[in-house]
Amino acid sequence: MMLYLLGILNLLKTIVIILLIYYGFKLFVRFFGPYLIKKAVDKAQKNAQQNYANPNETAVEEGKTVIDKKPKSKSKNTNQSYPSDDEYIDFEEIE
């Protein structure tokens, strides 16, 4: 009988802890959520304004290596089944 009561008490304690965590999280989001969202929106807006003011200028730290993609070259045959910037080798089977 004693073990049965201890099991019920542990279950109730677990349920109370889960409810406290749930409602504590809801309270945290209610009070700090708008502040965190406002801060994220302000940061995104600041980044967008910087990118709009200098679209070609990217911020690269000194000592960092940046690899830009090679611009695609215009070829005479646009219906190629292989990429134009790679070398294509046609193999023939020899018997």
mmCIF file as gemmi writes it, N, C-alpha and C atoms, coordinates in Angstrom:
data_model
loop_
_atom_site.group_PDB
_atom_site.id
_atom_site.type_symbol
_atom_site.label_atom_id
_atom_site.label_alt_id
_atom_site.label_comp_id
_atom_site.label_asym_id
_atom_site.label_entity_id
_atom_site.label_seq_id
_atom_site.pdbx_PDB_ins_code
_atom_site.Cartn_x
_atom_site.Cartn_y
_atom_site.Cartn_z
_atom_site.occupancy
_atom_site.B_iso_or_equiv
_atom_site.pdbx_formal_charge
_atom_site.auth_seq_id
_atom_site.auth_asym_id
_atom_site.pdbx_PDB_model_num
ATOM 1 N N . MET Axp A 1 ? 0.816 -1.191 0 1 0 ? 1 A 1
ATOM 2 C CA . MET Axp A 1 ? 0 0 0 1 0 ? 1 A 1
ATOM 3 C C . MET Axp A 1 ? 0.865 1.262 0 1 0 ? 1 A 1
ATOM 4 N N . MET Axp A 2 ? 1.972 1.207 0.734 1 0 ? 2 A 1
ATOM 5 C CA . MET Axp A 2 ? 2.849 2.369 0.835 1 0 ? 2 A 1
ATOM 6 C C . MET Axp A 2 ? 3.513 2.679 -0.501 1 0 ? 2 A 1
ATOM 7 N N . LEU Axp A 3 ? 3.927 1.618 -1.235 1 0 ? 3 A 1
ATOM 8 C CA . LEU Axp A 3 ? 4.554 1.827 -2.537 1 0 ? 3 A 1
ATOM 9 C C . LEU Axp A 3 ? 3.572 2.423 -3.531 1 0 ? 3 A 1
ATOM 10 N N . TYR Axp A 4 ? 2.325 2.021 -3.435 1 0 ? 4 A 1
ATOM 11 C CA . TYR Axp A 4 ? 1.27 2.542 -4.309 1 0 ? 4 A 1
ATOM 12 C C . TYR Axp A 4 ? 1.107 4.045 -4.108 1 0 ? 4 A 1
ATOM 13 N N . LEU Axp A 5 ? 1.101 4.51 -2.83 1 0 ? 5 A 1
ATOM 14 C CA . LEU Axp A 5 ? 0.964 5.932 -2.534 1 0 ? 5 A 1
ATOM 15 C C . LEU Axp A 5 ? 2.19 6.709 -2.995 1 0 ? 5 A 1
ATOM 16 N N . LEU Axp A 6 ? 3.37 6.112 -2.844 1 0 ? 6 A 1
ATOM 17 C CA . LEU Axp A 6 ? 4.586 6.788 -3.308 1 0 ? 6 A 1
ATOM 18 C C . LEU Axp A 6 ? 4.569 6.945 -4.825 1 0 ? 6 A 1
ATOM 19 N N . GLY Axp A 7 ? 4.062 5.965 -5.523 1 0 ? 7 A 1
ATOM 20 C CA . GLY Axp A 7 ? 3.966 6.045 -6.982 1 0 ? 7 A 1
ATOM 21 C C . GLY Axp A 7 ? 3.02 7.144 -7.414 1 0 ? 7 A 1
ATOM 22 N N . ILE Axp A 8 ? 1.878 7.267 -6.741 1 0 ? 8 A 1
ATOM 23 C CA . ILE Axp A 8 ? 0.911 8.314 -7.066 1 0 ? 8 A 1
ATOM 24 C C . ILE Axp A 8 ? 1.499 9.694 -6.761 1 0 ? 8 A 1
ATOM 25 N N . LEU Axp A 9 ? 2.201 9.812 -5.607 1 0 ? 9 A 1
ATOM 26 C CA . LEU Axp A 9 ? 2.802 11.101 -5.257 1 0 ? 9 A 1
ATOM 27 C C . LEU Axp A 9 ? 3.877 11.503 -6.265 1 0 ? 9 A 1
ATOM 28 N N . ASN Axp A 10 ? 4.685 10.547 -6.71 1 0 ? 10 A 1
ATOM 29 C CA . ASN Axp A 10 ? 5.704 10.857 -7.717 1 0 ? 10 A 1
ATOM 30 C C . ASN Axp A 10 ? 5.061 11.273 -9.039 1 0 ? 10 A 1
ATOM 31 N N . LEU Axp A 11 ? 3.956 10.629 -9.407 1 0 ? 11 A 1
ATOM 32 C CA . LEU Axp A 11 ? 3.242 11.001 -10.627 1 0 ? 11 A 1
ATOM 33 C C . LEU Axp A 11 ? 2.685 12.411 -10.517 1 0 ? 11 A 1
ATOM 34 N N . LEU Axp A 12 ? 2.074 12.724 -9.368 1 0 ? 12 A 1
ATOM 35 C CA . LEU Axp A 12 ? 1.528 14.068 -9.168 1 0 ? 12 A 1
ATOM 36 C C . LEU Axp A 12 ? 2.629 15.123 -9.167 1 0 ? 12 A 1
ATOM 37 N N . LYS Axp A 13 ? 3.767 14.789 -8.533 1 0 ? 13 A 1
ATOM 38 C CA . LYS Axp A 13 ? 4.889 15.731 -8.509 1 0 ? 13 A 1
ATOM 39 C C . LYS Axp A 13 ? 5.401 15.997 -9.932 1 0 ? 13 A 1
ATOM 40 N N . THR Axp A 14 ? 5.473 14.953 -10.748 1 0 ? 14 A 1
ATOM 41 C CA . THR Axp A 14 ? 5.928 15.094 -12.129 1 0 ? 14 A 1
ATOM 42 C C . THR Axp A 14 ? 4.958 15.951 -12.936 1 0 ? 14 A 1
ATOM 43 N N . ILE Axp A 15 ? 3.671 15.728 -12.746 1 0 ? 15 A 1
ATOM 44 C CA . ILE Axp A 15 ? 2.664 16.518 -13.459 1 0 ? 15 A 1
ATOM 45 C C . ILE Axp A 15 ? 2.749 17.987 -13.05 1 0 ? 15 A 1
ATOM 46 N N . VAL Axp A 16 ? 2.922 18.257 -11.745 1 0 ? 16 A 1
ATOM 47 C CA . VAL Axp A 16 ? 3.032 19.64 -11.263 1 0 ? 16 A 1
ATOM 48 C C . VAL Axp A 16 ? 4.281 20.301 -11.852 1 0 ? 16 A 1
ATOM 49 N N . ILE Axp A 17 ? 5.389 19.591 -11.917 1 0 ? 17 A 1
ATOM 50 C CA . ILE Axp A 17 ? 6.62 20.16 -12.475 1 0 ? 17 A 1
ATOM 51 C C . ILE Axp A 17 ? 6.433 20.474 -13.958 1 0 ? 17 A 1
ATOM 52 N N . ILE Axp A 18 ? 5.798 19.572 -14.696 1 0 ? 18 A 1
ATOM 53 C CA . ILE Axp A 18 ? 5.55 19.82 -16.12 1 0 ? 18 A 1
ATOM 54 C C . ILE Axp A 18 ? 4.655 21.04 -16.313 1 0 ? 18 A 1
ATOM 55 N N . LEU Axp A 19 ? 3.61 21.159 -15.495 1 0 ? 19 A 1
ATOM 56 C CA . LEU Axp A 19 ? 2.719 22.322 -15.6 1 0 ? 19 A 1
ATOM 57 C C . LEU Axp A 19 ? 3.445 23.621 -15.246 1 0 ? 19 A 1
ATOM 58 N N . LEU Axp A 20 ? 4.291 23.587 -14.227 1 0 ? 20 A 1
ATOM 59 C CA . LEU Axp A 20 ? 5.051 24.788 -13.866 1 0 ? 20 A 1
ATOM 60 C C . LEU Axp A 20 ? 5.99 25.217 -14.993 1 0 ? 20 A 1
ATOM 61 N N . ILE Axp A 21 ? 6.65 24.251 -15.603 1 0 ? 21 A 1
ATOM 62 C CA . ILE Axp A 21 ? 7.538 24.572 -16.724 1 0 ? 21 A 1
ATOM 63 C C . ILE Axp A 21 ? 6.737 25.14 -17.89 1 0 ? 21 A 1
ATOM 64 N N . TYR Axp A 22 ? 5.585 24.529 -18.199 1 0 ? 22 A 1
ATOM 65 C CA . TYR Axp A 22 ? 4.745 24.991 -19.304 1 0 ? 22 A 1
ATOM 66 C C . TYR Axp A 22 ? 4.278 26.429 -19.08 1 0 ? 22 A 1
ATOM 67 N N . TYR Axp A 23 ? 3.701 26.694 -17.927 1 0 ? 23 A 1
ATOM 68 C CA . TYR Axp A 23 ? 3.188 28.035 -17.658 1 0 ? 23 A 1
ATOM 69 C C . TYR Axp A 23 ? 4.32 29.049 -17.466 1 0 ? 23 A 1
ATOM 70 N N . GLY Axp A 24 ? 5.443 28.611 -16.955 1 0 ? 24 A 1
ATOM 71 C CA . GLY Axp A 24 ? 6.599 29.508 -16.849 1 0 ? 24 A 1
ATOM 72 C C . GLY Axp A 24 ? 7.103 29.914 -18.223 1 0 ? 24 A 1
ATOM 73 N N . PHE Axp A 25 ? 7.128 28.968 -19.152 1 0 ? 25 A 1
ATOM 74 C CA . PHE Axp A 25 ? 7.551 29.279 -20.518 1 0 ? 25 A 1
ATOM 75 C C . PHE Axp A 25 ? 6.557 30.231 -21.186 1 0 ? 25 A 1
ATOM 76 N N . LYS Axp A 26 ? 5.251 29.988 -20.966 1 0 ? 26 A 1
ATOM 77 C CA . LYS Axp A 26 ? 4.236 30.877 -21.531 1 0 ? 26 A 1
ATOM 78 C C . LYS Axp A 26 ? 4.402 32.299 -20.986 1 0 ? 26 A 1
ATOM 79 N N . LEU Axp A 27 ? 4.662 32.429 -19.706 1 0 ? 27 A 1
ATOM 80 C CA . LEU Axp A 27 ? 4.854 33.739 -19.109 1 0 ? 27 A 1
ATOM 81 C C . LEU Axp A 27 ? 6.1 34.419 -19.668 1 0 ? 27 A 1
ATOM 82 N N . PHE Axp A 28 ? 7.176 33.655 -19.817 1 0 ? 28 A 1
ATOM 83 C CA . PHE Axp A 28 ? 8.415 34.193 -20.37 1 0 ? 28 A 1
ATOM 84 C C . PHE Axp A 28 ? 8.187 34.717 -21.781 1 0 ? 28 A 1
ATOM 85 N N . VAL Axp A 29 ? 7.487 33.937 -22.597 1 0 ? 29 A 1
ATOM 86 C CA . VAL Axp A 29 ? 7.234 34.353 -23.976 1 0 ? 29 A 1
ATOM 87 C C . VAL Axp A 29 ? 6.323 35.58 -24.001 1 0 ? 29 A 1
ATOM 88 N N . ARG Axp A 30 ? 5.361 35.632 -23.113 1 0 ? 30 A 1
ATOM 89 C CA . ARG Axp A 30 ? 4.451 36.773 -23.096 1 0 ? 30 A 1
ATOM 90 C C . ARG Axp A 30 ? 5.174 38.077 -22.745 1 0 ? 30 A 1
ATOM 91 N N . PHE Axp A 31 ? 6.128 38.017 -21.81 1 0 ? 31 A 1
ATOM 92 C CA . PHE Axp A 31 ? 6.802 39.237 -21.394 1 0 ? 31 A 1
ATOM 93 C C . PHE Axp A 31 ? 8.007 39.577 -22.264 1 0 ? 31 A 1
ATOM 94 N N . PHE Axp A 32 ? 8.783 38.581 -22.676 1 0 ? 32 A 1
ATOM 95 C CA . PHE Axp A 32 ? 10.015 38.847 -23.407 1 0 ? 32 A 1
ATOM 96 C C . PHE Axp A 32 ? 9.912 38.582 -24.91 1 0 ? 32 A 1
ATOM 97 N N . GLY Axp A 33 ? 8.845 37.931 -25.347 1 0 ? 33 A 1
ATOM 98 C CA . GLY Axp A 33 ? 8.681 37.627 -26.77 1 0 ? 33 A 1
ATOM 99 C C . GLY Axp A 33 ? 8.654 38.866 -27.654 1 0 ? 33 A 1
ATOM 100 N N . PRO Axp A 34 ? 7.815 39.865 -27.325 1 0 ? 34 A 1
ATOM 101 C CA . PRO Axp A 34 ? 7.776 41.073 -28.163 1 0 ? 34 A 1
ATOM 102 C C . PRO Axp A 34 ? 9.131 41.779 -28.236 1 0 ? 34 A 1
ATOM 103 N N . TYR Axp A 35 ? 9.86 41.8 -27.145 1 0 ? 35 A 1
ATOM 104 C CA . TYR Axp A 35 ? 11.182 42.435 -27.143 1 0 ? 35 A 1
ATOM 105 C C . TYR Axp A 35 ? 12.139 41.686 -28.069 1 0 ? 35 A 1
ATOM 106 N N . LEU Axp A 36 ? 12.14 40.35 -27.983 1 0 ? 36 A 1
ATOM 107 C CA . LEU Axp A 36 ? 13.034 39.555 -28.822 1 0 ? 36 A 1
ATOM 108 C C . LEU Axp A 36 ? 12.668 39.67 -30.297 1 0 ? 36 A 1
ATOM 109 N N . ILE Axp A 37 ? 11.372 39.692 -30.603 1 0 ? 37 A 1
ATOM 110 C CA . ILE Axp A 37 ? 10.94 39.831 -31.992 1 0 ? 37 A 1
ATOM 111 C C . ILE Axp A 37 ? 11.302 41.209 -32.532 1 0 ? 37 A 1
ATOM 112 N N . LYS Axp A 38 ? 11.108 42.247 -31.722 1 0 ? 38 A 1
ATOM 113 C CA . LYS Axp A 38 ? 11.45 43.603 -32.152 1 0 ? 38 A 1
ATOM 114 C C . LYS Axp A 38 ? 12.945 43.721 -32.429 1 0 ? 38 A 1
ATOM 115 N N . LYS Axp A 39 ? 13.74 43.11 -31.586 1 0 ? 39 A 1
ATOM 116 C CA . LYS Axp A 39 ? 15.186 43.157 -31.769 1 0 ? 39 A 1
ATOM 117 C C . LYS Axp A 39 ? 15.589 42.426 -33.062 1 0 ? 39 A 1
ATOM 118 N N . ALA Axp A 40 ? 14.968 41.287 -33.346 1 0 ? 40 A 1
ATOM 119 C CA . ALA Axp A 40 ? 15.276 40.53 -34.563 1 0 ? 40 A 1
ATOM 120 C C . ALA Axp A 40 ? 14.848 41.304 -35.807 1 0 ? 40 A 1
ATOM 121 N N . VAL Axp A 41 ? 13.683 41.952 -35.757 1 0 ? 41 A 1
ATOM 122 C CA . VAL Axp A 41 ? 13.202 42.728 -36.907 1 0 ? 41 A 1
ATOM 123 C C . VAL Axp A 41 ? 14.105 43.929 -37.146 1 0 ? 41 A 1
ATOM 124 N N . ASP Axp A 42 ? 14.516 44.6 -36.084 1 0 ? 42 A 1
ATOM 125 C CA . ASP Axp A 42 ? 15.418 45.741 -36.236 1 0 ? 42 A 1
ATOM 126 C C . ASP Axp A 42 ? 16.743 45.318 -36.86 1 0 ? 42 A 1
ATOM 127 N N . LYS Axp A 43 ? 17.26 44.18 -36.445 1 0 ? 43 A 1
ATOM 128 C CA . LYS Axp A 43 ? 18.525 43.686 -36.999 1 0 ? 43 A 1
ATOM 129 C C . LYS Axp A 43 ? 18.363 43.345 -38.477 1 0 ? 43 A 1
ATOM 130 N N . ALA Axp A 44 ? 17.267 42.692 -38.84 1 0 ? 44 A 1
ATOM 131 C CA . ALA Axp A 44 ? 17.022 42.346 -40.243 1 0 ? 44 A 1
ATOM 132 C C . ALA Axp A 44 ? 16.838 43.605 -41.083 1 0 ? 44 A 1
ATOM 133 N N . GLN Axp A 45 ? 16.159 44.605 -40.534 1 0 ? 45 A 1
ATOM 134 C CA . GLN Axp A 45 ? 15.95 45.856 -41.256 1 0 ? 45 A 1
ATOM 135 C C . GLN Axp A 45 ? 17.275 46.584 -41.467 1 0 ? 45 A 1
ATOM 136 N N . LYS Axp A 46 ? 18.128 46.571 -40.457 1 0 ? 46 A 1
ATOM 137 C CA . LYS Axp A 46 ? 19.432 47.215 -40.573 1 0 ? 46 A 1
ATOM 138 C C . LYS Axp A 46 ? 20.28 46.529 -41.65 1 0 ? 46 A 1
ATOM 139 N N . ASN Axp A 47 ? 20.262 45.182 -41.664 1 0 ? 47 A 1
ATOM 140 C CA . ASN Axp A 47 ? 21.012 44.445 -42.685 1 0 ? 47 A 1
ATOM 141 C C . ASN Axp A 47 ? 20.467 44.721 -44.074 1 0 ? 47 A 1
ATOM 142 N N . ALA Axp A 48 ? 19.137 44.813 -44.219 1 0 ? 48 A 1
ATOM 143 C CA . ALA Axp A 48 ? 18.524 45.087 -45.516 1 0 ? 48 A 1
ATOM 144 C C . ALA Axp A 48 ? 18.902 46.484 -46.001 1 0 ? 48 A 1
ATOM 145 N N . GLN Axp A 49 ? 18.921 47.453 -45.102 1 0 ? 49 A 1
ATOM 146 C CA . GLN Axp A 49 ? 19.303 48.813 -45.49 1 0 ? 49 A 1
ATOM 147 C C . GLN Axp A 49 ? 20.76 48.866 -45.921 1 0 ? 49 A 1
ATOM 148 N N . GLN Axp A 50 ? 21.628 48.148 -45.235 1 0 ? 50 A 1
ATOM 149 C CA . GLN Axp A 50 ? 23.038 48.125 -45.621 1 0 ? 50 A 1
ATOM 150 C C . GLN Axp A 50 ? 23.216 47.461 -46.975 1 0 ? 50 A 1
ATOM 151 N N . ASN Axp A 51 ? 22.507 46.372 -47.225 1 0 ? 51 A 1
ATOM 152 C CA . ASN Axp A 51 ? 22.614 45.694 -48.513 1 0 ? 51 A 1
ATOM 153 C C . ASN Axp A 51 ? 22.022 46.528 -49.635 1 0 ? 51 A 1
ATOM 154 N N . TYR Axp A 52 ? 20.991 47.308 -49.358 1 0 ? 52 A 1
ATOM 155 C CA . TYR Axp A 52 ? 20.382 48.153 -50.369 1 0 ? 52 A 1
ATOM 156 C C . TYR Axp A 52 ? 21.305 49.325 -50.703 1 0 ? 52 A 1
ATOM 157 N N . ALA Axp A 53 ? 21.981 49.871 -49.698 1 0 ? 53 A 1
ATOM 158 C CA . ALA Axp A 53 ? 22.868 51.005 -49.922 1 0 ? 53 A 1
ATOM 159 C C . ALA Axp A 53 ? 24.113 50.59 -50.699 1 0 ? 53 A 1
ATOM 160 N N . ASN Axp A 54 ? 24.653 49.41 -50.415 1 0 ? 54 A 1
ATOM 161 C CA . ASN Axp A 54 ? 25.859 48.917 -51.074 1 0 ? 54 A 1
ATOM 162 C C . ASN Axp A 54 ? 25.615 47.498 -51.585 1 0 ? 54 A 1
ATOM 163 N N . PRO Axp A 55 ? 24.899 47.331 -52.702 1 0 ? 55 A 1
ATOM 164 C CA . PRO Axp A 55 ? 24.562 45.973 -53.136 1 0 ? 55 A 1
ATOM 165 C C . PRO Axp A 55 ? 25.76 45.166 -53.63 1 0 ? 55 A 1
ATOM 166 N N . ASN Axp A 56 ? 26.756 45.816 -54.215 1 0 ? 56 A 1
ATOM 167 C CA . ASN Axp A 56 ? 27.907 45.085 -54.755 1 0 ? 56 A 1
ATOM 168 C C . ASN Axp A 56 ? 29.022 44.913 -53.741 1 0 ? 56 A 1
ATOM 169 N N . GLU Axp A 57 ? 28.963 45.677 -52.702 1 0 ? 57 A 1
ATOM 170 C CA . GLU Axp A 57 ? 30.023 45.637 -51.702 1 0 ? 57 A 1
ATOM 171 C C . GLU Axp A 57 ? 29.661 44.647 -50.612 1 0 ? 57 A 1
ATOM 172 N N . THR Axp A 58 ? 30.468 43.62 -50.462 1 0 ? 58 A 1
ATOM 173 C CA . THR Axp A 58 ? 30.218 42.638 -49.419 1 0 ? 58 A 1
ATOM 174 C C . THR Axp A 58 ? 31.261 42.807 -48.322 1 0 ? 58 A 1
ATOM 175 N N . ALA Axp A 59 ? 30.829 42.586 -47.11 1 0 ? 59 A 1
ATOM 176 C CA . ALA Axp A 59 ? 31.726 42.733 -45.979 1 0 ? 59 A 1
ATOM 177 C C . ALA Axp A 59 ? 32.532 41.45 -45.815 1 0 ? 59 A 1
ATOM 178 N N . VAL Axp A 60 ? 33.834 41.541 -46.105 1 0 ? 60 A 1
ATOM 179 C CA . VAL Axp A 60 ? 34.718 40.394 -45.962 1 0 ? 60 A 1
ATOM 180 C C . VAL Axp A 60 ? 35.82 40.791 -44.993 1 0 ? 60 A 1
ATOM 181 N N . GLU Axp A 61 ? 35.99 39.98 -43.977 1 0 ? 61 A 1
ATOM 182 C CA . GLU Axp A 61 ? 37.026 40.269 -43.008 1 0 ? 61 A 1
ATOM 183 C C . GLU Axp A 61 ? 38.401 40.038 -43.625 1 0 ? 61 A 1
ATOM 184 N N . GLU Axp A 62 ? 39.371 40.768 -43.117 1 0 ? 62 A 1
ATOM 185 C CA . GLU Axp A 62 ? 40.73 40.642 -43.625 1 0 ? 62 A 1
ATOM 186 C C . GLU Axp A 62 ? 41.268 39.252 -43.299 1 0 ? 62 A 1
ATOM 187 N N . GLY Axp A 63 ? 41.874 38.62 -44.288 1 0 ? 63 A 1
ATOM 188 C CA . GLY Axp A 63 ? 42.432 37.291 -44.101 1 0 ? 63 A 1
ATOM 189 C C . GLY Axp A 63 ? 41.493 36.171 -44.513 1 0 ? 63 A 1
ATOM 190 N N . LYS Axp A 64 ? 40.247 36.494 -44.832 1 0 ? 64 A 1
ATOM 191 C CA . LYS Axp A 64 ? 39.283 35.481 -45.257 1 0 ? 64 A 1
ATOM 192 C C . LYS Axp A 64 ? 39.409 35.255 -46.764 1 0 ? 64 A 1
ATOM 193 N N . THR Axp A 65 ? 39.179 34.04 -47.191 1 0 ? 65 A 1
ATOM 194 C CA . THR Axp A 65 ? 39.218 33.708 -48.606 1 0 ? 65 A 1
ATOM 195 C C . THR Axp A 65 ? 37.799 33.628 -49.132 1 0 ? 65 A 1
ATOM 196 N N . VAL Axp A 66 ? 37.538 34.311 -50.231 1 0 ? 66 A 1
ATOM 197 C CA . VAL Axp A 66 ? 36.216 34.323 -50.83 1 0 ? 66 A 1
ATOM 198 C C . VAL Axp A 66 ? 36.347 33.794 -52.248 1 0 ? 66 A 1
ATOM 199 N N . ILE Axp A 67 ? 35.507 32.83 -52.6 1 0 ? 67 A 1
ATOM 200 C CA . ILE Axp A 67 ? 35.52 32.257 -53.941 1 0 ? 67 A 1
ATOM 201 C C . ILE Axp A 67 ? 34.206 32.614 -54.608 1 0 ? 67 A 1
ATOM 202 N N . ASP Axp A 68 ? 34.279 33.402 -55.677 1 0 ? 68 A 1
ATOM 203 C CA . ASP Axp A 68 ? 33.093 33.762 -56.438 1 0 ? 68 A 1
ATOM 204 C C . ASP Axp A 68 ? 32.916 32.777 -57.576 1 0 ? 68 A 1
ATOM 205 N N . LYS Axp A 69 ? 31.671 32.532 -57.953 1 0 ? 69 A 1
ATOM 206 C CA . LYS Axp A 69 ? 31.412 31.636 -59.063 1 0 ? 69 A 1
ATOM 207 C C . LYS Axp A 69 ? 31.821 32.313 -60.372 1 0 ? 69 A 1
ATOM 208 N N . LYS Axp A 70 ? 32.323 31.506 -61.285 1 0 ? 70 A 1
ATOM 209 C CA . LYS Axp A 70 ? 32.706 31.997 -62.59 1 0 ? 70 A 1
ATOM 210 C C . LYS Axp A 70 ? 31.432 32.328 -63.362 1 0 ? 70 A 1
ATOM 211 N N . PRO Axp A 71 ? 31.367 33.491 -63.997 1 0 ? 71 A 1
ATOM 212 C CA . PRO Axp A 71 ? 30.165 33.803 -64.756 1 0 ? 71 A 1
ATOM 213 C C . PRO Axp A 71 ? 29.989 32.824 -65.907 1 0 ? 71 A 1
ATOM 214 N N . LYS Axp A 72 ? 28.744 32.476 -66.181 1 0 ? 72 A 1
ATOM 215 C CA . LYS Axp A 72 ? 28.473 31.519 -67.246 1 0 ? 72 A 1
ATOM 216 C C . LYS Axp A 72 ? 28.773 32.17 -68.591 1 0 ? 72 A 1
ATOM 217 N N . SER Axp A 73 ? 29.53 31.454 -69.404 1 0 ? 73 A 1
ATOM 218 C CA . SER Axp A 73 ? 29.863 31.978 -70.722 1 0 ? 73 A 1
ATOM 219 C C . SER Axp A 73 ? 28.749 31.624 -71.691 1 0 ? 73 A 1
ATOM 220 N N . LYS Axp A 74 ? 28.514 32.523 -72.633 1 0 ? 74 A 1
ATOM 221 C CA . LYS Axp A 74 ? 27.483 32.278 -73.631 1 0 ? 74 A 1
ATOM 222 C C . LYS Axp A 74 ? 28.105 31.472 -74.756 1 0 ? 74 A 1
ATOM 223 N N . SER Axp A 75 ? 27.51 30.365 -75.043 1 0 ? 75 A 1
ATOM 224 C CA . SER Axp A 75 ? 28.033 29.526 -76.112 1 0 ? 75 A 1
ATOM 225 C C . SER Axp A 75 ? 27.102 29.581 -77.313 1 0 ? 75 A 1
ATOM 226 N N . LYS Axp A 76 ? 27.591 29.086 -78.458 1 0 ? 76 A 1
ATOM 227 C CA . LYS Axp A 76 ? 26.799 29.107 -79.689 1 0 ? 76 A 1
ATOM 228 C C . LYS Axp A 76 ? 25.617 28.167 -79.581 1 0 ? 76 A 1
ATOM 229 N N . ASN Axp A 77 ? 25.829 27 -79.001 1 0 ? 77 A 1
ATOM 230 C CA . ASN Axp A 77 ? 24.778 25.992 -78.886 1 0 ? 77 A 1
ATOM 231 C C . ASN Axp A 77 ? 24.189 26.044 -77.484 1 0 ? 77 A 1
ATOM 232 N N . THR Axp A 78 ? 22.974 26.56 -77.363 1 0 ? 78 A 1
ATOM 233 C CA . THR Axp A 78 ? 22.356 26.689 -76.035 1 0 ? 78 A 1
ATOM 234 C C . THR Axp A 78 ? 21.595 25.445 -75.635 1 0 ? 78 A 1
ATOM 235 N N . ASN Axp A 79 ? 21.421 24.484 -76.533 1 0 ? 79 A 1
ATOM 236 C CA . ASN Axp A 79 ? 20.688 23.259 -76.235 1 0 ? 79 A 1
ATOM 237 C C . ASN Axp A 79 ? 21.629 22.119 -75.855 1 0 ? 79 A 1
ATOM 238 N N . GLN Axp A 80 ? 22.745 22.44 -75.234 1 0 ? 80 A 1
ATOM 239 C CA . GLN Axp A 80 ? 23.699 21.41 -74.85 1 0 ? 80 A 1
ATOM 240 C C . GLN Axp A 80 ? 23.169 20.624 -73.667 1 0 ? 80 A 1
ATOM 241 N N . SER Axp A 81 ? 23.488 19.336 -73.611 1 0 ? 81 A 1
ATOM 242 C CA . SER Axp A 81 ? 23.04 18.513 -72.499 1 0 ? 81 A 1
ATOM 243 C C . SER Axp A 81 ? 24.084 18.469 -71.39 1 0 ? 81 A 1
ATOM 244 N N . TYR Axp A 82 ? 25.186 19.149 -71.578 1 0 ? 82 A 1
ATOM 245 C CA . TYR Axp A 82 ? 26.244 19.187 -70.567 1 0 ? 82 A 1
ATOM 246 C C . TYR Axp A 82 ? 26.546 20.646 -70.261 1 0 ? 82 A 1
ATOM 247 N N . PRO Axp A 83 ? 27.086 20.933 -69.091 1 0 ? 83 A 1
ATOM 248 C CA . PRO Axp A 83 ? 27.365 22.323 -68.715 1 0 ? 83 A 1
ATOM 249 C C . PRO Axp A 83 ? 28.391 22.952 -69.651 1 0 ? 83 A 1
ATOM 250 N N . SER Axp A 84 ? 28.203 24.235 -69.938 1 0 ? 84 A 1
ATOM 251 C CA . SER Axp A 84 ? 29.067 24.916 -70.897 1 0 ? 84 A 1
ATOM 252 C C . SER Axp A 84 ? 30.44 25.241 -70.321 1 0 ? 84 A 1
ATOM 253 N N . ASP Axp A 85 ? 30.576 25.307 -69.015 1 0 ? 85 A 1
ATOM 254 C CA . ASP Axp A 85 ? 31.869 25.663 -68.459 1 0 ? 85 A 1
ATOM 255 C C . ASP Axp A 85 ? 32.71 24.433 -68.103 1 0 ? 85 A 1
ATOM 256 N N . ASP Axp A 86 ? 32.226 23.231 -68.403 1 0 ? 86 A 1
ATOM 257 C CA . ASP Axp A 86 ? 33.005 22.014 -68.196 1 0 ? 86 A 1
ATOM 258 C C . ASP Axp A 86 ? 33.433 21.46 -69.542 1 0 ? 86 A 1
ATOM 259 N N . GLU Axp A 87 ? 34.489 20.7 -69.527 1 0 ? 87 A 1
ATOM 260 C CA . GLU Axp A 87 ? 34.95 20.075 -70.756 1 0 ? 87 A 1
ATOM 261 C C . GLU Axp A 87 ? 34.193 18.775 -70.962 1 0 ? 87 A 1
ATOM 262 N N . TYR Axp A 88 ? 33.704 18.582 -72.18 1 0 ? 88 A 1
ATOM 263 C CA . TYR Axp A 88 ? 32.946 17.388 -72.508 1 0 ? 88 A 1
ATOM 264 C C . TYR Axp A 88 ? 33.786 16.473 -73.393 1 0 ? 88 A 1
ATOM 265 N N . ILE Axp A 89 ? 33.885 15.217 -73.023 1 0 ? 89 A 1
ATOM 266 C CA . ILE Axp A 89 ? 34.648 14.246 -73.801 1 0 ? 89 A 1
ATOM 267 C C . ILE Axp A 89 ? 33.695 13.148 -74.22 1 0 ? 89 A 1
ATOM 268 N N . ASP Axp A 90 ? 33.62 12.91 -75.52 1 0 ? 90 A 1
ATOM 269 C CA . ASP Axp A 90 ? 32.738 11.874 -76.056 1 0 ? 90 A 1
ATOM 270 C C . ASP Axp A 90 ? 33.561 10.604 -76.228 1 0 ? 90 A 1
ATOM 271 N N . PHE Axp A 91 ? 33.216 9.55 -75.487 1 0 ? 91 A 1
ATOM 272 C CA . PHE Axp A 91 ? 33.947 8.292 -75.558 1 0 ? 91 A 1
ATOM 273 C C . PHE Axp A 91 ? 33.241 7.354 -76.52 1 0 ? 91 A 1
ATOM 274 N N . GLU Axp A 92 ? 34.021 6.632 -77.287 1 0 ? 92 A 1
ATOM 275 C CA . GLU Axp A 92 ? 33.466 5.606 -78.172 1 0 ? 92 A 1
ATOM 276 C C . GLU Axp A 92 ? 34.04 4.283 -77.753 1 0 ? 92 A 1
ATOM 277 N N . GLU Axp A 93 ? 33.207 3.263 -77.777 1 0 ? 93 A 1
ATOM 278 C CA . GLU Axp A 93 ? 33.645 1.945 -77.367 1 0 ? 93 A 1
ATOM 279 C C . GLU Axp A 93 ? 34.388 1.275 -78.542 1 0 ? 93 A 1
ATOM 280 N N . ILE Axp A 94 ? 35.547 0.711 -78.279 1 0 ? 94 A 1
ATOM 281 C CA . ILE Axp A 94 ? 36.339 0.035 -79.287 1 0 ? 94 A 1
ATOM 282 C C . ILE Axp A 94 ? 36.265 -1.454 -79.027 1 0 ? 94 A 1
ATOM 283 N N . GLU Axp A 95 ? 35.934 -2.202 -80.093 1 0 ? 95 A 1
ATOM 284 C CA . GLU Axp A 95 ? 35.809 -3.661 -79.942 1 0 ? 95 A 1
ATOM 285 C C . GLU Axp A 95 ? 37.108 -4.353 -80.265 1 0 ? 95 A 1
